XYZ file of C-alpha atoms in Angstrom:
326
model
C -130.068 -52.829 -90.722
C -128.497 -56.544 -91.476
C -128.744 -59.090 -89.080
C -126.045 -61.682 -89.432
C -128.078 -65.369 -90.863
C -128.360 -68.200 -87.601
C -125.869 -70.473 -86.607
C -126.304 -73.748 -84.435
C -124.494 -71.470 -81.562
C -125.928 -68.429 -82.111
C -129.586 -66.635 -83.218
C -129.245 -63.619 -84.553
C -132.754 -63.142 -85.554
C -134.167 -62.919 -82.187
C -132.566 -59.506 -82.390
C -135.703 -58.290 -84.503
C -138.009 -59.971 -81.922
C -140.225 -57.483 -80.297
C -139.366 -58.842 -76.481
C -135.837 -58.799 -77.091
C -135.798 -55.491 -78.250
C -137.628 -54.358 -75.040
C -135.068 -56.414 -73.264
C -132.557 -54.962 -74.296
C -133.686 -51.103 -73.975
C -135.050 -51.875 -69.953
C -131.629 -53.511 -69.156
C -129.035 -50.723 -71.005
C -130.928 -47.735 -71.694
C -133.784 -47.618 -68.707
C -132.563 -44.315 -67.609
C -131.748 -42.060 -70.636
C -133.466 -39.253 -69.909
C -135.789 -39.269 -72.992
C -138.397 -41.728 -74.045
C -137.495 -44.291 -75.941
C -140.245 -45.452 -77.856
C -141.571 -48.934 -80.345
C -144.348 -50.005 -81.598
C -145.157 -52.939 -79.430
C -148.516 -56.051 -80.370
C -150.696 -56.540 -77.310
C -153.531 -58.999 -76.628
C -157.240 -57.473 -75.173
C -160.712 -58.881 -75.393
C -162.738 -58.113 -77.949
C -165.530 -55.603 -77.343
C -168.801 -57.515 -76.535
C -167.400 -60.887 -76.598
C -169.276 -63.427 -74.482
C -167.716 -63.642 -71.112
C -167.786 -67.858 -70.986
C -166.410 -67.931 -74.140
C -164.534 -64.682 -74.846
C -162.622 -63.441 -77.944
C -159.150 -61.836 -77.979
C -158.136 -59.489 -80.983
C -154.607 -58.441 -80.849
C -153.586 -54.417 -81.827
C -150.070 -52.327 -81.789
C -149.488 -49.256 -79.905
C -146.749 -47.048 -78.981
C -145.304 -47.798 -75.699
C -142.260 -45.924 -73.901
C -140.052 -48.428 -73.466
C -137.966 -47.010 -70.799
C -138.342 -45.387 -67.347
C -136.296 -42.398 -67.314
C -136.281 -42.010 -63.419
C -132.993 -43.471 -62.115
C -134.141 -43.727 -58.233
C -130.844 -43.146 -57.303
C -130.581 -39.915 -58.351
C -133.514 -38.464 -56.359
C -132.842 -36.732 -52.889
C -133.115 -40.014 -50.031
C -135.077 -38.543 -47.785
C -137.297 -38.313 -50.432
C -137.569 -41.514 -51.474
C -139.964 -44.238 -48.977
C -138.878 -47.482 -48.437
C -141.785 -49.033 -50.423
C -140.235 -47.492 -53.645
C -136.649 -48.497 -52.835
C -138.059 -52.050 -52.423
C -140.234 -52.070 -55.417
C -137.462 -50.704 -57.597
C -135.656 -53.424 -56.159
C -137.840 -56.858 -56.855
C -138.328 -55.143 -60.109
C -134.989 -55.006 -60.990
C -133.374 -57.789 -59.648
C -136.377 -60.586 -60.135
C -136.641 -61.024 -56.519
C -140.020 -61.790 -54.407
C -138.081 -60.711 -51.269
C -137.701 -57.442 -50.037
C -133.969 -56.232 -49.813
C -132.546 -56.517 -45.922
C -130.676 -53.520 -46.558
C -130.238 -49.951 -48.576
C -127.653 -47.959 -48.383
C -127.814 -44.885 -49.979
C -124.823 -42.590 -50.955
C -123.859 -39.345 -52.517
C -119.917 -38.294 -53.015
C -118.883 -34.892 -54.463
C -115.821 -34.457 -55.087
C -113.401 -34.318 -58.405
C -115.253 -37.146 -59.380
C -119.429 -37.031 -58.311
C -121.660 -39.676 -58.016
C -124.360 -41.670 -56.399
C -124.544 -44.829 -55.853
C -127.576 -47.766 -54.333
C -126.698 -50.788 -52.812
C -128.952 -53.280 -51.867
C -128.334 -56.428 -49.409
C -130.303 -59.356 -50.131
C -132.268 -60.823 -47.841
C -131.643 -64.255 -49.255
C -129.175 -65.954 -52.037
C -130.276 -65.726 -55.348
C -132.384 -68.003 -57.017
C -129.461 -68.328 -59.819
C -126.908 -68.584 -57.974
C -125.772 -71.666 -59.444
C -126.654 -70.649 -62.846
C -124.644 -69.760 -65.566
C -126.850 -66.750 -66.202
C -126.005 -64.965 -63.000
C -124.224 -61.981 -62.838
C -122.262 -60.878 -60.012
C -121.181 -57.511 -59.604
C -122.393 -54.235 -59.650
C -124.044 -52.625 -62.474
C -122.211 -49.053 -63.277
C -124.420 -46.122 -65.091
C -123.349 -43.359 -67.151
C -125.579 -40.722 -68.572
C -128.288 -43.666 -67.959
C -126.553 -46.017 -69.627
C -125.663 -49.174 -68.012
C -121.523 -49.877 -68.665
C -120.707 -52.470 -66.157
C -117.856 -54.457 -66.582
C -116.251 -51.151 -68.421
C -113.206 -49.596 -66.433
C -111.975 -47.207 -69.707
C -113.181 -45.828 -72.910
C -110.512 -45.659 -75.668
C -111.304 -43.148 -78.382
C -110.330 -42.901 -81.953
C -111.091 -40.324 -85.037
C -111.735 -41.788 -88.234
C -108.589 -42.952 -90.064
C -107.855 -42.772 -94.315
C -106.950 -46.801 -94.298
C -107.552 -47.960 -97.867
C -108.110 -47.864 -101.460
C -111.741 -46.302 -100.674
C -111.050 -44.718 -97.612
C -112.465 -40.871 -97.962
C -109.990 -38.423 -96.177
C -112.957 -35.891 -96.382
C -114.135 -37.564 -93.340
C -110.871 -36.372 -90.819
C -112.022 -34.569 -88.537
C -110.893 -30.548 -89.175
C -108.363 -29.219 -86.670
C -111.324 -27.322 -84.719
C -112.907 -31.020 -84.275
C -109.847 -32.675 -83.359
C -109.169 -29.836 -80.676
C -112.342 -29.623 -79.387
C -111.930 -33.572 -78.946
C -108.813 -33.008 -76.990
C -110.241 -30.744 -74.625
C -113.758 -32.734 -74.291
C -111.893 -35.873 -73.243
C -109.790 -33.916 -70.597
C -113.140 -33.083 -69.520
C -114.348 -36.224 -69.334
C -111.120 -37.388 -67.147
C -112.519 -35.260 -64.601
C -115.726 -35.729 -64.466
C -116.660 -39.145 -65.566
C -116.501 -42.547 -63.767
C -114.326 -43.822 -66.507
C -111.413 -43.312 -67.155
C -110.756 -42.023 -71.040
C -108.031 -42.117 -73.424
C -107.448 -40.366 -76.565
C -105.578 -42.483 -78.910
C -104.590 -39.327 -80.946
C -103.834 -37.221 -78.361
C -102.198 -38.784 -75.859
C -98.633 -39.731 -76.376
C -97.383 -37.777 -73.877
C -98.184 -40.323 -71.666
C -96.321 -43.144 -73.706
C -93.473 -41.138 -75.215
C -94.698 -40.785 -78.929
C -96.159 -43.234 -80.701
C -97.137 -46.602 -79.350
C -96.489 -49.101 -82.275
C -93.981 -50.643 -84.089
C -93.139 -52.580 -80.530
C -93.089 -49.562 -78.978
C -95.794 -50.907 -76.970
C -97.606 -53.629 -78.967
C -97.596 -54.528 -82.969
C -100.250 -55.738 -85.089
C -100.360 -59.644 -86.658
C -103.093 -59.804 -89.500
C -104.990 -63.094 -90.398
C -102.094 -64.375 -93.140
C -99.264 -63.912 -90.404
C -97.873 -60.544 -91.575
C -96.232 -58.580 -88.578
C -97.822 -54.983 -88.758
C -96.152 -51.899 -86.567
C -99.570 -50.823 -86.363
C -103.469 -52.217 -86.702
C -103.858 -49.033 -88.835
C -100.605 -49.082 -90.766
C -100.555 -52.145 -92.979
C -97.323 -52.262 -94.208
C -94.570 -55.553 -93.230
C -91.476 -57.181 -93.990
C -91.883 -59.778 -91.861
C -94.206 -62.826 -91.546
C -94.597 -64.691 -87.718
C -94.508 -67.911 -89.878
C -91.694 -67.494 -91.016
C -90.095 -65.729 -88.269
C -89.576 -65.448 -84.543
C -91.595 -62.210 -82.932
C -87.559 -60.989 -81.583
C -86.432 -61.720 -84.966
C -89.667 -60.008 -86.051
C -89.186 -56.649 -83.773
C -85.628 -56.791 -85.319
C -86.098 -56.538 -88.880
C -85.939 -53.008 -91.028
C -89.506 -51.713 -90.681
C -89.527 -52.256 -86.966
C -86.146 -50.806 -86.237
C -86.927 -47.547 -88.397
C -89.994 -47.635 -85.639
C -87.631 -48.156 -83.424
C -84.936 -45.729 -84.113
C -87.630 -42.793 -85.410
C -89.553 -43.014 -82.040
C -90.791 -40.266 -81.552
C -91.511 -39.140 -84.686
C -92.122 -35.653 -83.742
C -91.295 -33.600 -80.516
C -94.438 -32.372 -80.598
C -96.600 -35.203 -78.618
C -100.046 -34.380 -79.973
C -97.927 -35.055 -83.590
C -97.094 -38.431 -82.774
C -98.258 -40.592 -85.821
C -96.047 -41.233 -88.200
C -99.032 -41.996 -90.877
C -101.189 -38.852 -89.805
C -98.760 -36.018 -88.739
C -95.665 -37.023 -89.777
C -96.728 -39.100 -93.630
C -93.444 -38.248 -95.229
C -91.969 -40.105 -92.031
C -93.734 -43.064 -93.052
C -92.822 -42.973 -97.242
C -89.354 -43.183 -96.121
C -90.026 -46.133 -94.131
C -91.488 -48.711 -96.177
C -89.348 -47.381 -98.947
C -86.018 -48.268 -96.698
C -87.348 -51.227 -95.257
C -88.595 -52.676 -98.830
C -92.112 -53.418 -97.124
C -95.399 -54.293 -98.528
C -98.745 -53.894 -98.369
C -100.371 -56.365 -96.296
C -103.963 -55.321 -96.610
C -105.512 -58.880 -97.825
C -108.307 -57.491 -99.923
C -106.890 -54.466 -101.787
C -103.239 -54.136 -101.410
C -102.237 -50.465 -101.022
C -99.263 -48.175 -101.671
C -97.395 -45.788 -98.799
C -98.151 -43.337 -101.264
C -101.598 -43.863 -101.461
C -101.992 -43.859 -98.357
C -100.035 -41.008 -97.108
C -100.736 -38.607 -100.207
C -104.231 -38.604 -97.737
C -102.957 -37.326 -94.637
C -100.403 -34.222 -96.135
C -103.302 -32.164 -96.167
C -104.691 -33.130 -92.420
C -101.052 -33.118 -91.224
C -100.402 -29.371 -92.384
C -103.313 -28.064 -91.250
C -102.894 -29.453 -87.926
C -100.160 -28.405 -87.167
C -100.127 -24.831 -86.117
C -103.210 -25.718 -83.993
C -101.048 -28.680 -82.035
C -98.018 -26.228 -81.671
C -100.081 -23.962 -79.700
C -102.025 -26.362 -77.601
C -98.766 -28.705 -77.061
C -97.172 -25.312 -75.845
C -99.988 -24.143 -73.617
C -99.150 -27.873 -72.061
C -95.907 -27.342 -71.491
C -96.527 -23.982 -69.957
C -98.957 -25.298 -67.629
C -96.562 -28.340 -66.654
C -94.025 -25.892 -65.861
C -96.190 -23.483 -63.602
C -96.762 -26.761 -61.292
C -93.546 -27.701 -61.204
């Protein structure tokens, strides 16, 4: 592990600090439901040291760092009010027991339970530029407040060095599809599958479809992942930008295949993309190793055929199912 050198702003290296490593664990991780252990220096009194003048040695042990007993998720008529209250000062640094708790369980298509405490007082930071309003939202015992989606994406063959080894296999990439379905239903947040989800969007989302990609130097991308321009936002208005021949073979080749879990024009579709830097006269806007539509999409024909049989059949089964609840 690096750890990025200090700036006047910022201090990286209290990252390898003991404390803030336990800091860190107690306020994200508490709850993971195995122990999470470190290696932690602690201070006792030396054996037979004089008791007006005593000696402290210091020693390391291992220490669980976390609790692994969300309280929340016990039974409430199990739980006393001296715990609730404990688990309370504990957690939220106040001296003050909580004037109210209010305990609740939902089932439904989407289960949880939830703890709310009332405080008996304001908070002592109120005014402080360290507080932080809001609730704190757990999944799997890990703390993701201020999260309301999780967006995910498979590995993708960008660059000179990229390794197309590591695409996922079509058995991956399906069992992807259906474990993000699963989480839709099940989870508190709400996920998206950037692969598998154009049916939602109508195809692919780039190109101005739905947003475009502007690198460091200016260059006006169709996507973050396909680095290929003919148009600079220097030089150029964003409309004149979204008109010019790379965009408008976007434009005019959305979607790129009927098949909406085939929606990239890089991944599933790579001859799609050849033609379109080739028409457009577009180059390579990758700032540290410029490289070739060929290149890149010589990557994906392999991924792209294999894939496909596997996406007919699932992007039929959707279709059947869409037209059984209509």
């Amino acid at each position: 592990m690096h750890i990025r050198p200090d700036t006047d702003d910022e201090k990286f290296s209290e990252f390898l600090e003991g404390w803030r490593v336990q800091e860190l664990v107690r306020k994200y991780s508490d709850y993971i439901r195995f122990p999470i252990r470190m290696e932690v220096s602690k201070t006792r009194k030396k054996e037979g040291s004089p008791e007006g003048n005593p000696e402290y040695e210091t020693y390391s042990e291992v220490e669980t760092l976390n609790s692994m007993i969300p309280i929340w998720q016990r039974q409430k008529s199990k739980v006393k009010k001296e715990e609730y209250d404990k688990f309370y000062r504990d957690k939220f640094s106040d001296y003050a027991e909580p004037q109210r708790v209010i305990a609740v369980s939902a089932e439904g298509s989407v289960t949880y339970k939830a703890l709310l405490f009332i405080p008996s007082q304001q908070p002592f930071n109120y005014y402080s530029k360290d507080f932080e309003a809001g609730l704190q939202l757990y999944s799997n015992g890990v703390l993701i407040m201020g999260a309301y989606f999780i967006w995910y994406f498979h590995y993708m063959p960008v660059g000179n060095d990229a390794v197309p080894e590591l695409l996922p296999t079509p058995e991956q990439r399906k069992g992807t599809y259906e474990r993000i379905r699963h989480f839709r239903a099940s989870k508190p947040l709400f996920a998206m599958d950037f692969q598998n989800d154009a049916e939602y969007v109508g195809g692919c989302i780039a190109g101005g479809h739905r947003y475009l990609h502007i690198n460091a130097n200016g260059d006006v991308d169709p996507c973050v992942f396909i680095h290929y321009s003919d148009s600079n936002i220097r030089e150029k208005s964003l409309l004149d930008a979204l008109r010019s021949p790379m965009m408008m073979a976007y434009h005019r080749g959305q979607p790129f295949n009927k098949n909406m879990l085939r929606p990239c024009p890089m991944l599933e579709n790579p001859q799609r993309l050849r033609e379109m830097v080739a028409n457009a006269g577009a180059h390579s806007t990758d700032l540290q190793s410029p490289e070739s539509a060929e290149h890149l999409c010589a990557k994906c024909d392999r991924y792209a055929e294999n894939w496909a049989p596997v996406a007919e059949k699932l992007w039929e089964e959707t279709l059947a199912a869409k037209a059984n609840k209509a």
